[in-house]
Short mmCIF file of C-alpha atoms and ligand atoms in Angstrom, two decimals:
data_model
loop_
_atom_site.label_atom_id
_atom_site.label_comp_id
_atom_site.label_asym_id
_atom_site.label_seq_id
_atom_site.Cartn_x
_atom_site.Cartn_y
_atom_site.Cartn_z
CA MET A 1 -10.24 -42.68 -6.98
CA SER A 2 -10.14 -39.70 -8.57
CA LEU A 3 -12.32 -38.45 -11.40
CA VAL A 4 -8.87 -38.76 -13.17
CA GLU A 5 -7.84 -41.95 -12.42
CA ASP A 6 -10.20 -43.16 -12.94
CA LEU A 7 -9.85 -41.57 -16.73
CA ARG A 8 -6.10 -43.37 -16.59
CA LYS A 9 -7.46 -46.40 -16.00
CA THR A 10 -9.92 -47.12 -18.64
CA VAL A 11 -7.26 -44.97 -21.08
CA ILE A 12 -4.62 -46.76 -20.04
CA ALA A 13 -7.14 -50.52 -20.96
CA SER A 14 -7.42 -48.83 -24.73
CA TYR A 15 -4.29 -48.40 -24.48
CA GLU A 16 -3.34 -51.84 -24.27
CA VAL A 17 -6.63 -53.25 -26.76
CA ASP A 18 -4.60 -51.32 -29.57
CA ALA A 19 -1.33 -53.32 -28.88
CA GLU A 20 -0.52 -52.63 -32.95
CA THR A 21 -0.27 -48.57 -32.81
CA ALA A 22 1.41 -49.32 -28.65
CA SER A 23 4.64 -51.86 -30.67
CA THR A 24 5.58 -48.90 -33.44
CA GLN A 25 5.96 -46.95 -30.96
CA SER A 26 9.81 -46.08 -29.27
CA PHE A 27 8.06 -45.91 -25.54
CA ASP A 28 5.53 -47.09 -24.07
CA PHE A 29 4.53 -44.35 -21.91
CA PRO A 30 1.07 -44.62 -21.74
CA LEU A 31 -2.06 -42.79 -23.14
CA MET A 32 -3.86 -39.68 -21.03
CA PRO A 33 -6.64 -37.62 -20.91
CA LEU A 34 -5.82 -35.01 -22.36
CA GLY A 35 -4.44 -32.21 -20.46
CA THR A 36 -3.32 -34.51 -17.83
CA ALA A 37 0.35 -35.49 -17.94
CA TYR A 38 1.76 -38.89 -16.95
CA ASP A 39 3.26 -39.11 -13.20
CA MET A 40 6.98 -39.39 -13.12
CA GLY A 41 7.06 -39.53 -9.63
CA ARG A 42 8.58 -36.81 -7.87
CA ASP A 43 12.39 -36.04 -6.55
CA ALA A 44 12.92 -35.57 -2.70
CA ASN A 45 11.27 -31.91 -2.65
CA GLY A 46 8.07 -33.09 -4.34
CA ILE A 47 9.75 -31.35 -7.30
CA PRO A 48 8.12 -33.42 -10.39
CA LEU A 49 10.75 -35.35 -11.83
CA PHE A 50 10.72 -35.66 -15.70
CA ASP A 51 11.36 -39.10 -18.72
CA PRO A 52 13.19 -37.52 -21.46
CA ARG A 53 11.60 -40.05 -23.51
CA ILE A 54 8.50 -38.84 -22.94
CA PHE A 55 9.52 -36.64 -26.23
CA ASP A 56 9.93 -39.49 -28.09
CA SER A 57 6.46 -41.04 -26.78
CA ARG A 58 2.55 -41.11 -28.58
CA GLU A 59 1.66 -39.78 -25.66
CA PHE A 60 3.41 -36.13 -26.64
CA GLN A 61 3.08 -36.20 -29.96
CA ARG A 62 -0.85 -36.40 -28.98
CA ASN A 63 -0.90 -34.20 -25.69
CA PRO A 64 2.13 -32.89 -25.26
CA TYR A 65 0.93 -29.58 -22.67
CA PRO A 66 0.86 -30.64 -19.48
CA TYR A 67 4.70 -32.10 -20.08
CA TYR A 68 5.42 -28.73 -21.34
CA ARG A 69 3.72 -27.05 -17.99
CA ILE A 70 6.42 -29.16 -16.32
CA LEU A 71 9.35 -27.72 -17.72
CA ARG A 72 7.97 -24.50 -18.44
CA ASP A 73 7.76 -24.81 -14.25
CA HIS A 74 10.09 -26.84 -12.67
CA TYR A 75 12.77 -26.54 -15.75
CA PRO A 76 12.60 -23.77 -17.74
CA VAL A 77 16.52 -24.71 -19.50
CA TYR A 78 15.75 -28.57 -19.29
CA HIS A 79 19.31 -30.44 -20.68
CA ASP A 80 18.18 -33.07 -22.18
CA LYS A 81 20.55 -35.61 -21.69
CA LEU A 82 19.29 -38.36 -23.87
CA HIS A 83 19.13 -36.37 -27.23
CA ASN A 84 21.55 -33.70 -26.04
CA CYS A 85 19.97 -30.46 -25.90
CA TYR A 86 18.21 -27.77 -24.00
CA PHE A 87 15.00 -27.35 -24.41
CA VAL A 88 13.97 -23.59 -23.21
CA THR A 89 10.27 -23.70 -22.36
CA ARG A 90 9.35 -19.74 -20.37
CA TYR A 91 8.13 -17.44 -23.27
CA ASN A 92 10.45 -14.31 -21.72
CA ASP A 93 13.08 -16.69 -22.12
CA ILE A 94 12.68 -17.91 -25.92
CA ALA A 95 11.78 -13.96 -26.61
CA GLU A 96 14.99 -13.41 -25.28
CA CYS A 97 17.21 -15.67 -27.70
CA TYR A 98 15.31 -14.20 -30.54
CA PHE A 99 16.30 -10.50 -30.00
CA ASP A 100 19.79 -11.98 -28.99
CA GLY A 101 21.24 -12.46 -32.63
CA LEU A 102 24.75 -12.69 -31.62
CA GLY A 103 24.22 -14.59 -28.96
CA TYR A 104 22.19 -17.15 -29.94
CA ASN A 105 23.01 -16.19 -33.83
CA THR A 106 21.76 -18.96 -36.01
CA ILE A 107 20.98 -23.04 -36.01
CA PRO A 108 23.25 -25.04 -35.84
CA LYS A 109 25.19 -25.43 -39.50
CA GLY A 110 24.31 -28.22 -41.87
CA SER A 111 21.11 -28.56 -40.47
CA SER A 112 19.18 -27.46 -43.07
CA ASN A 113 22.30 -26.86 -46.71
CA HIS A 114 21.73 -30.53 -47.57
CA VAL A 115 19.06 -29.96 -49.31
CA LEU A 116 17.75 -27.01 -49.34
CA GLY A 117 21.11 -25.37 -50.48
CA ASN A 118 23.18 -21.79 -48.83
CA THR A 119 19.74 -21.14 -46.68
CA GLN A 120 19.21 -18.13 -45.01
CA LEU A 121 17.94 -20.18 -42.22
CA GLU A 122 21.93 -20.72 -41.00
CA LEU A 123 22.97 -17.28 -41.15
CA SER A 124 22.66 -13.83 -38.86
CA GLY A 125 24.30 -10.74 -38.86
CA ILE A 126 24.84 -8.48 -41.86
CA GLU A 127 24.65 -11.73 -44.74
CA HIS A 128 21.05 -12.46 -43.08
CA SER A 129 19.66 -9.88 -43.67
CA ARG A 130 21.62 -9.10 -47.07
CA ARG A 131 19.44 -12.45 -48.50
CA ARG A 132 15.96 -11.43 -45.94
CA ASN A 133 15.80 -8.50 -48.23
CA LEU A 134 16.93 -10.14 -51.78
CA TYR A 135 13.26 -11.26 -52.22
CA GLY A 136 11.08 -10.14 -48.50
CA ARG A 137 9.28 -6.77 -49.83
CA HIS A 138 7.61 -8.87 -52.26
CA LEU A 139 5.39 -11.16 -49.07
CA VAL A 140 4.32 -7.24 -47.09
CA GLY A 141 3.06 -3.90 -47.49
CA ALA A 142 1.95 -2.30 -50.49
CA ALA A 143 3.32 -5.60 -52.72
CA LEU A 144 0.97 -7.55 -50.61
CA THR A 145 -1.87 -5.54 -50.52
CA LYS A 146 -2.10 -4.89 -54.33
CA ARG A 147 -2.29 -8.82 -55.13
CA ILE A 148 -5.26 -9.22 -52.76
CA GLY A 149 -7.59 -9.80 -55.66
CA ALA A 150 -5.65 -12.08 -57.36
CA ILE A 151 -5.21 -14.28 -53.85
CA CYS A 152 -9.62 -14.10 -53.66
CA LYS A 153 -8.86 -15.47 -57.77
CA LEU A 154 -7.45 -18.80 -56.70
CA ALA A 155 -9.02 -19.59 -53.72
CA ASN A 156 -12.28 -18.82 -55.86
CA GLU A 157 -10.74 -21.87 -58.50
CA MET A 158 -10.66 -23.78 -55.69
CA ILE A 159 -13.39 -23.40 -54.15
CA ASP A 160 -15.45 -23.41 -57.97
CA GLU A 161 -13.98 -27.32 -58.37
CA TRP A 162 -16.03 -28.46 -55.21
CA PHE A 163 -18.82 -27.97 -57.35
CA ASN A 164 -17.38 -29.22 -59.98
CA PRO A 165 -19.12 -33.44 -59.74
CA ALA A 166 -15.56 -34.60 -62.17
CA SER A 167 -13.23 -32.83 -59.53
CA GLY A 168 -13.96 -35.91 -56.78
CA MET A 169 -13.16 -33.01 -54.74
CA THR A 170 -16.30 -33.41 -52.80
CA GLU A 171 -19.14 -36.50 -52.42
CA TYR A 172 -22.40 -34.56 -53.32
CA ASP A 173 -25.84 -36.73 -51.51
CA PRO A 174 -28.57 -35.42 -53.42
CA ALA A 175 -31.42 -36.27 -50.89
CA THR A 176 -29.27 -33.90 -48.20
CA GLY A 177 -27.82 -31.53 -50.97
CA LYS A 178 -25.19 -31.92 -48.43
CA TYR A 179 -21.22 -32.12 -49.15
CA THR A 180 -18.66 -34.18 -47.85
CA MET A 181 -15.10 -33.26 -48.54
CA GLU A 182 -11.99 -33.52 -46.66
CA LEU A 183 -10.10 -29.47 -46.39
CA GLY A 184 -6.92 -30.60 -46.73
CA LYS A 185 -7.42 -32.82 -50.13
CA ALA A 186 -9.72 -29.83 -51.28
CA PHE A 187 -8.20 -27.01 -50.43
CA ALA A 188 -5.37 -26.93 -47.96
CA ASN A 189 -3.10 -28.51 -49.36
CA GLU A 190 -2.90 -26.85 -52.50
CA PHE A 191 -3.62 -23.50 -51.75
CA PRO A 192 -0.88 -21.86 -49.76
CA ILE A 193 1.24 -23.53 -52.21
CA ARG A 194 -0.40 -22.34 -55.35
CA VAL A 195 0.24 -18.29 -53.97
CA VAL A 196 3.23 -19.31 -53.39
CA CYS A 197 4.63 -20.50 -57.10
CA GLN A 198 2.29 -18.08 -58.04
CA VAL A 199 4.38 -15.05 -56.42
CA LEU A 200 8.20 -16.19 -57.38
CA GLY A 201 7.26 -16.32 -60.74
CA PHE A 202 6.72 -19.41 -61.41
CA PRO A 203 4.86 -20.38 -64.72
CA ASP A 204 1.37 -21.94 -63.66
CA GLU A 205 2.15 -25.39 -66.61
CA ALA A 206 4.15 -25.48 -62.60
CA ARG A 207 2.81 -26.14 -60.19
CA ASP A 208 3.08 -30.03 -60.51
CA LYS A 209 5.94 -29.71 -59.80
CA PHE A 210 5.94 -27.27 -57.72
CA TYR A 211 4.80 -30.62 -55.38
CA TYR A 212 7.14 -32.75 -56.25
CA TRP A 213 9.97 -30.00 -55.31
CA TYR A 214 8.30 -29.08 -52.06
CA LYS A 215 7.40 -32.57 -50.88
CA TYR A 216 10.47 -34.79 -51.30
CA MET A 217 12.34 -31.48 -49.71
CA MET A 218 10.57 -31.54 -47.02
CA GLY A 219 10.82 -35.40 -46.98
CA GLY A 220 14.90 -35.01 -46.88
CA ILE A 221 15.18 -32.02 -44.21
CA GLY A 222 13.22 -34.59 -42.06
CA GLY A 223 14.93 -37.50 -41.63
CA ARG A 224 18.05 -39.44 -43.74
CA ASP A 225 15.64 -42.26 -44.62
CA TYR A 226 14.28 -39.39 -47.14
CA GLU A 227 17.80 -37.11 -48.17
CA GLN A 228 18.51 -38.76 -51.65
CA LYS A 229 15.41 -38.11 -52.37
CA GLY A 230 15.47 -34.46 -51.00
CA LEU A 231 18.22 -34.13 -53.06
CA MET A 232 17.34 -34.95 -56.21
CA ALA A 233 14.11 -32.94 -55.60
CA ARG A 234 16.30 -29.93 -55.11
CA GLN A 235 18.62 -30.56 -58.30
CA ASP A 236 15.68 -30.59 -60.57
CA LEU A 237 14.22 -26.99 -58.97
CA GLU A 238 17.41 -25.77 -59.58
CA ASP A 239 17.29 -27.64 -63.70
CA PHE A 240 14.41 -25.19 -63.67
CA VAL A 241 15.17 -22.21 -62.42
CA GLU A 242 18.40 -22.85 -64.97
CA SER A 243 16.13 -22.49 -68.17
CA ILE A 244 14.20 -19.54 -66.35
CA VAL A 245 17.14 -17.53 -65.20
CA GLU A 246 18.49 -16.17 -68.26
CA GLU A 247 15.08 -15.31 -69.49
CA ARG A 248 13.79 -13.48 -66.83
CA ARG A 249 17.19 -12.02 -66.60
CA LEU A 250 16.74 -10.20 -70.27
CA LYS A 251 12.98 -9.62 -70.16
CA PRO A 252 11.18 -9.80 -65.66
CA ASN A 253 8.10 -11.21 -65.20
CA PHE A 254 5.72 -8.83 -63.26
CA LEU A 255 2.67 -9.54 -60.83
CA LEU A 256 -0.01 -7.98 -61.43
CA ASP A 257 -3.52 -6.90 -59.42
CA ASP A 258 -6.58 -7.79 -60.46
CA GLU A 259 -7.26 -5.27 -63.52
CA GLY A 260 -4.92 -6.28 -64.93
CA ASN A 261 -1.76 -3.55 -64.02
CA GLU A 262 1.29 -4.76 -63.27
CA VAL A 263 2.70 -4.73 -59.92
CA ALA A 264 5.77 -5.31 -58.84
CA PRO A 265 8.17 -8.54 -60.09
CA ASP A 266 8.00 -12.01 -59.58
CA ILE A 267 10.54 -13.10 -57.33
CA ILE A 268 11.91 -14.88 -59.45
CA SER A 269 12.95 -12.28 -61.86
CA GLU A 270 13.76 -9.61 -58.78
CA LEU A 271 16.77 -11.87 -57.68
CA CYS A 272 18.02 -12.87 -61.37
CA LYS A 273 19.05 -8.80 -61.36
CA THR A 274 20.04 -8.74 -57.84
CA ILE A 275 23.48 -7.13 -57.96
CA VAL A 276 26.11 -8.38 -54.50
CA ASP A 277 28.75 -7.09 -54.11
CA GLY A 278 28.56 -6.60 -57.20
CA ASP A 279 27.96 -9.70 -59.30
CA VAL A 280 24.41 -11.26 -59.94
CA LEU A 281 23.12 -14.34 -58.22
CA SER A 282 24.10 -17.30 -59.32
CA THR A 283 21.63 -19.80 -59.96
CA GLU A 284 22.63 -21.99 -57.69
CA GLU A 285 21.83 -19.07 -54.55
CA ILE A 286 18.53 -17.93 -56.59
CA THR A 287 17.04 -22.03 -56.30
CA SER A 288 18.42 -21.76 -52.00
CA ASN A 289 16.56 -17.95 -51.91
CA ILE A 290 13.49 -19.67 -54.21
CA ALA A 291 13.46 -23.39 -51.66
CA LEU A 292 13.55 -21.88 -48.48
CA ILE A 293 10.58 -19.84 -49.15
CA VAL A 294 9.03 -22.98 -51.36
CA GLY A 295 9.91 -25.35 -47.81
CA GLY A 296 8.70 -22.35 -45.70
CA GLY A 297 4.83 -21.20 -47.26
CA GLY A 298 3.55 -25.10 -47.50
CA GLU A 299 3.17 -26.98 -45.00
CA THR A 300 2.46 -24.30 -42.02
CA THR A 301 -0.24 -22.40 -43.78
CA ARG A 302 -1.69 -25.53 -44.70
CA GLY A 303 -2.15 -26.81 -41.11
CA ALA A 304 -3.04 -23.58 -39.90
CA ILE A 305 -6.01 -22.86 -41.78
CA LEU A 306 -6.26 -26.77 -41.52
CA ASN A 307 -6.03 -26.50 -37.09
CA MET A 308 -8.76 -22.59 -37.30
CA TRP A 309 -11.71 -24.15 -38.74
CA TYR A 310 -11.13 -27.31 -36.90
CA LEU A 311 -10.21 -25.51 -33.84
CA LEU A 312 -13.26 -22.65 -34.91
CA LEU A 313 -16.18 -25.29 -35.58
CA GLN A 314 -15.93 -26.94 -32.15
CA HIS A 315 -16.51 -23.60 -30.63
CA PRO A 316 -19.84 -23.47 -32.59
CA ASP A 317 -21.07 -19.94 -30.38
CA GLN A 318 -16.92 -18.33 -31.70
CA MET A 319 -17.93 -19.87 -34.82
CA GLU A 320 -21.12 -18.07 -34.88
CA ALA A 321 -19.40 -14.72 -34.21
CA VAL A 322 -16.92 -14.25 -37.39
CA LEU A 323 -18.98 -15.83 -39.72
CA ASN A 324 -21.58 -12.79 -38.83
CA ASN A 325 -18.53 -10.25 -38.53
CA ASP A 326 -15.89 -10.50 -41.26
CA PRO A 327 -12.73 -8.95 -40.03
CA LEU A 328 -12.46 -11.36 -37.40
CA TRP A 329 -11.20 -13.92 -39.63
CA ASP A 330 -7.58 -12.52 -38.25
CA ALA A 331 -8.49 -12.69 -34.23
CA ALA A 332 -9.08 -16.61 -35.49
CA PHE A 333 -6.13 -17.35 -37.22
CA HIS A 334 -3.77 -15.44 -34.67
CA GLU A 335 -6.13 -17.43 -32.07
CA THR A 336 -5.46 -20.12 -33.65
CA LEU A 337 -1.14 -20.05 -33.72
CA ARG A 338 -1.38 -19.39 -30.19
CA HIS A 339 -3.27 -21.90 -29.24
CA SER A 340 -2.21 -24.71 -31.79
CA SER A 341 0.35 -23.31 -33.94
CA SER A 342 1.45 -25.59 -36.80
CA ILE A 343 5.09 -25.25 -36.58
CA GLY A 344 6.75 -26.28 -32.16
CA GLY A 345 10.58 -24.45 -32.25
CA GLN A 346 13.24 -23.84 -34.23
CA PRO A 347 16.54 -24.44 -33.35
CA ARG A 348 19.72 -22.11 -32.17
CA GLN A 349 23.35 -22.33 -31.14
CA ASN A 350 24.94 -20.72 -28.40
CA THR A 351 27.69 -18.65 -29.55
CA PHE A 352 29.35 -18.32 -25.96
CA ASP A 353 28.44 -19.95 -22.59
CA VAL A 354 25.56 -18.57 -21.40
CA GLU A 355 22.89 -19.48 -17.76
CA LEU A 356 19.88 -19.04 -18.30
CA GLN A 357 17.62 -19.72 -15.50
CA GLY A 358 20.28 -21.21 -13.28
CA VAL A 359 21.51 -23.81 -15.99
CA LYS A 360 25.15 -23.48 -17.53
CA VAL A 361 24.63 -23.77 -20.80
CA PRO A 362 28.81 -25.20 -22.60
CA ALA A 363 28.53 -22.91 -26.68
CA GLY A 364 27.58 -24.42 -29.19
CA SER A 365 24.73 -26.68 -27.15
CA LEU A 366 21.96 -26.87 -29.65
CA MET A 367 18.56 -25.44 -27.29
CA HIS A 368 15.10 -26.14 -28.77
CA MET A 369 13.82 -22.55 -27.99
CA VAL A 370 9.73 -24.37 -27.80
CA ASP A 371 7.42 -21.54 -29.24
CA PHE A 372 4.23 -24.35 -28.90
CA SER A 373 5.36 -23.70 -24.86
CA ALA A 374 5.83 -19.97 -25.15
CA ASN A 375 2.45 -19.92 -26.53
CA HIS A 376 0.95 -21.42 -23.12
CA ASP A 377 3.50 -19.95 -21.15
CA GLU A 378 -0.17 -19.98 -18.46
CA ARG A 379 3.04 -16.67 -16.90
CA ILE A 380 2.19 -14.86 -20.75
CA PHE A 381 -1.87 -15.89 -22.02
CA ALA A 382 -4.38 -16.51 -18.55
CA ASP A 383 -6.57 -20.17 -19.01
CA PRO A 384 -3.24 -20.88 -22.63
CA GLU A 385 -4.81 -24.59 -23.13
CA LYS A 386 -8.34 -22.78 -23.89
CA PHE A 387 -9.40 -21.71 -27.63
CA ASP A 388 -10.38 -17.85 -27.12
CA ILE A 389 -10.32 -15.28 -30.29
CA PHE A 390 -11.76 -12.96 -27.46
CA ARG A 391 -9.65 -13.32 -25.38
CA ASN A 392 -7.61 -9.77 -24.03
CA ASP A 393 -4.02 -10.37 -23.44
CA LEU A 394 -3.18 -11.67 -26.98
CA TYR A 395 -2.12 -9.23 -29.78
CA SER A 396 -3.25 -9.87 -32.74
CA GLU A 397 -2.71 -7.21 -35.52
CA LYS A 398 0.58 -6.35 -38.24
CA ILE A 399 2.42 -8.73 -36.82
CA LEU A 400 6.14 -6.66 -36.28
CA ARG A 401 9.91 -7.47 -36.20
CA SER A 402 10.18 -6.03 -33.12
CA GLY A 403 7.41 -8.54 -30.99
CA TYR A 404 4.32 -6.95 -29.24
CA LYS A 405 4.39 -6.77 -25.19
CA LYS A 406 2.39 -3.47 -23.75
CA ASP A 407 -0.72 -3.10 -22.50
CA GLY A 408 -0.84 -7.06 -21.22
CA ARG A 409 -0.84 -8.42 -24.77
CA THR A 410 1.37 -9.80 -26.39
CA ASN A 411 2.08 -11.57 -29.73
CA HIS A 412 1.37 -15.15 -29.74
CA MET A 413 5.57 -16.54 -30.62
CA ALA A 414 4.30 -19.08 -33.99
CA PHE A 415 6.10 -16.69 -36.68
CA GLY A 416 9.12 -16.50 -33.88
CA VAL A 417 9.98 -12.93 -33.01
CA GLY A 418 13.94 -11.07 -34.01
CA PRO A 419 15.61 -10.75 -37.04
CA HIS A 420 14.40 -14.29 -38.43
CA LEU A 421 10.42 -13.64 -37.16
CA CYS A 422 8.40 -15.49 -40.43
CA PRO A 423 8.52 -12.77 -43.63
CA GLY A 424 5.93 -15.44 -44.88
CA ALA A 425 3.89 -13.75 -41.90
CA TRP A 426 2.08 -11.63 -43.49
CA ILE A 427 1.12 -13.47 -46.70
CA SER A 428 0.21 -16.38 -44.89
CA HIS A 429 -1.91 -14.56 -42.20
CA GLN A 430 -3.49 -13.45 -46.10
CA GLU A 431 -3.91 -16.70 -46.87
CA GLY A 432 -5.64 -17.87 -43.94
CA SER A 433 -8.24 -15.08 -43.31
CA ILE A 434 -8.91 -14.11 -47.18
CA GLY A 435 -9.67 -17.68 -48.02
CA SER A 436 -11.08 -19.00 -44.95
CA SER A 437 -13.18 -15.90 -45.62
CA ILE A 438 -13.99 -16.58 -49.05
CA MET A 439 -15.10 -19.87 -48.09
CA SER A 440 -17.55 -19.13 -45.64
CA LYS A 441 -19.23 -16.97 -48.34
CA ARG A 442 -19.58 -20.10 -50.47
CA ILE A 443 -20.65 -23.11 -47.95
CA LYS A 444 -22.95 -22.63 -45.07
CA ASN A 445 -24.10 -25.45 -42.08
CA VAL A 446 -21.01 -26.48 -41.86
CA ARG A 447 -20.17 -29.30 -39.83
CA ILE A 448 -17.04 -31.47 -38.67
CA ALA A 449 -18.12 -35.16 -40.50
CA THR A 450 -17.50 -36.90 -37.22
CA GLU A 451 -18.05 -40.15 -38.34
CA ARG A 452 -14.89 -39.89 -40.80
CA MET A 453 -12.16 -39.02 -38.36
CA ALA A 454 -9.55 -40.32 -36.63
CA LYS A 455 -10.62 -40.40 -32.91
CA ASP A 456 -9.02 -40.17 -29.69
CA ILE A 457 -8.08 -43.37 -27.67
CA ASP A 458 -11.41 -42.74 -25.97
CA GLY A 459 -12.56 -44.76 -29.61
CA VAL A 460 -15.25 -41.83 -29.39
CA SER A 461 -14.70 -37.88 -28.54
CA LEU A 462 -11.86 -36.49 -31.95
CA ALA A 463 -8.19 -36.85 -31.82
CA PRO A 464 -6.37 -34.70 -30.46
CA ILE A 465 -3.97 -31.30 -32.89
CA GLY A 466 -1.27 -32.27 -30.52
CA LEU A 467 2.48 -31.09 -32.23
CA GLY A 468 2.02 -29.54 -35.59
CA ALA A 469 -1.41 -29.91 -37.96
CA ILE A 470 -4.14 -32.19 -37.62
CA ASN A 471 -4.20 -34.31 -40.72
CA GLU A 472 -7.23 -34.95 -42.76
CA LEU A 473 -10.68 -32.53 -41.65
CA TRP A 474 -13.84 -33.69 -42.99
CA LEU A 475 -16.36 -30.97 -43.41
CA GLU A 476 -20.39 -31.93 -44.87
CA PHE A 477 -21.83 -28.59 -45.63
CA GLU A 478 -23.58 -27.72 -47.63
CA ALA A 479 -23.86 -25.29 -51.45
CA MET A 480 -24.86 -21.51 -50.37
C1 HEM B 1 1.77 -19.93 -40.35
C2 HEM B 1 2.06 -20.35 -41.24
C3 HEM B 1 3.72 -19.78 -41.15
C4 HEM B 1 4.36 -20.35 -39.64
C5 HEM B 1 4.08 -21.16 -38.27
C6 HEM B 1 5.99 -20.22 -39.58
C7 HEM B 1 6.00 -20.23 -38.86
C8 HEM B 1 7.58 -19.47 -38.89
C9 HEM B 1 9.60 -19.39 -38.49
C10 HEM B 1 8.63 -19.43 -36.68
C11 HEM B 1 10.64 -18.75 -39.10
C12 HEM B 1 11.02 -18.77 -38.09
C13 HEM B 1 12.37 -19.87 -37.84
C14 HEM B 1 13.34 -19.21 -37.82
O1 HEM B 1 13.69 -18.43 -35.56
O2 HEM B 1 14.79 -19.85 -38.03
C15 HEM B 1 10.52 -18.59 -39.83
C16 HEM B 1 11.05 -18.39 -40.64
C17 HEM B 1 10.65 -18.86 -41.88
N1 HEM B 1 9.69 -19.22 -42.69
FE1 HEM B 1 8.02 -19.36 -42.13
N2 HEM B 1 5.84 -19.96 -41.61
C18 HEM B 1 4.71 -20.12 -42.08
C19 HEM B 1 4.69 -19.54 -43.05
C20 HEM B 1 5.59 -19.15 -44.23
C21 HEM B 1 5.25 -18.84 -45.74
C22 HEM B 1 3.85 -18.03 -46.19
C23 HEM B 1 5.89 -18.21 -46.34
C24 HEM B 1 6.26 -17.95 -47.70
C25 HEM B 1 6.24 -17.87 -47.97
C26 HEM B 1 7.53 -18.85 -45.43
C27 HEM B 1 8.39 -17.95 -45.11
C28 HEM B 1 10.11 -18.06 -44.19
C29 HEM B 1 11.06 -18.15 -44.57
C30 HEM B 1 11.92 -18.18 -45.31
C31 HEM B 1 11.78 -17.91 -43.60
C32 HEM B 1 12.91 -18.23 -43.19
C33 HEM B 1 13.45 -16.18 -42.00
C34 HEM B 1 15.60 -16.49 -41.57
O3 HEM B 1 15.44 -17.00 -41.67
O4 HEM B 1 15.18 -14.52 -41.39
N3 HEM B 1 7.08 -18.93 -43.78
N4 HEM B 1 8.27 -19.09 -40.39
#
């Protein structure tokens, strides 16, 4: 019996013991050793068959990459008749679709607007760029660089709380001098939201409300059961925005640098004075813009920070290198987003009948661009399952809308490319690398508190990241 078969037997045995969890999943695919796909059979030519029910399985959630590999190798445009959509899984095909704003121009109408309102995600062409340009400059370039001090200040304020026993953020053991905390609760869940809240120009008192809007609007997008609560949160956001819009129309509020100098009006003030087609934006339009930024700026960066620390701590030599060379946080952030991004991909709807990789896709089909898979495409990145911040095929410099592909280096696909490239890419990059750099200067001897972490199916190894971000990251450390 091969090692893999042996492991599989163990895995299946442990899976059957875990009957409670198994019964909650839709389809009972056996849980496989990481990196190994369950054999779904072969066709007459020896090509692996692919059962679309795998997408609904717990196995796929924890171990998606070997399945994406089957798709990339044998079904690069996979027609999933069960879910009525097409999965595009190779890097070059996805990039081609993202750049073709006419052929694959929008996400399906209505897929986000019921909760977020009329957002730019569903627009294309001039309508889209006009909307995007209203606030985009606040999240990049000089406006962002001048505000780095403010981002550092927010990070330090949160870290101060780790050493304040009354905050309940950490547990301290005086006998060993060690602290234990869950990084999400103590930092990553709130830090990106605090940064975005500040750039938008919400008063500090609105911070708690911000969490409420964020949580329920995101929940509302996720599923019908939560839609009502999502709509209520959006209405509450709109009421709040209305209360400050009139005031900001008359007197804009300014973002300040760390010396108290005005950098630029905050995003709400900017939107309040914006004129489109001779008219100011309505409160509803302003709210929709804000709702999208609120929604886009939280979970994504939270996941990137948690995944980065999780991966670095499992590769101590790379962690050591980063601790000794601050600029390497940038490379670590990009490699994390390539290896284990917090968002998996984007839906598109094709405007015309198209043929891609020999598959005819009728106009108006739902097409999933699987960014997770693009980031693991061995046609672009060597040994893609390996986490390596020193890899020389990943481009990790200035993020470009046009993407980067030159001299054997390519950008990761976690922020997309083309007209819808994430406008929060730069700010989230600053949050992830600056926030982590500050953390690393205030704590030492950090290790994953494995005893508190969820375990994989063998009951011993740490649970894999799988799709998205790990839920919790427990750390033990000493104060610097
Ligand atoms: C690691 C963190 C992040 C990741 C991985 C991420 C990923 C993405 C991706 C893949 C898209 C493209 C959507 C498409 O092609 O349809 C996108 C769009 C967007 N993101 Fe992010 N994002 C992150 C952080 C942020 C932050 C911090 C903000 C806000 C401050 C933000 C705001 C937005 C907005 C407004 C859009 C819509 C852009 C458009 O349609 O033109 N994102 N994001």
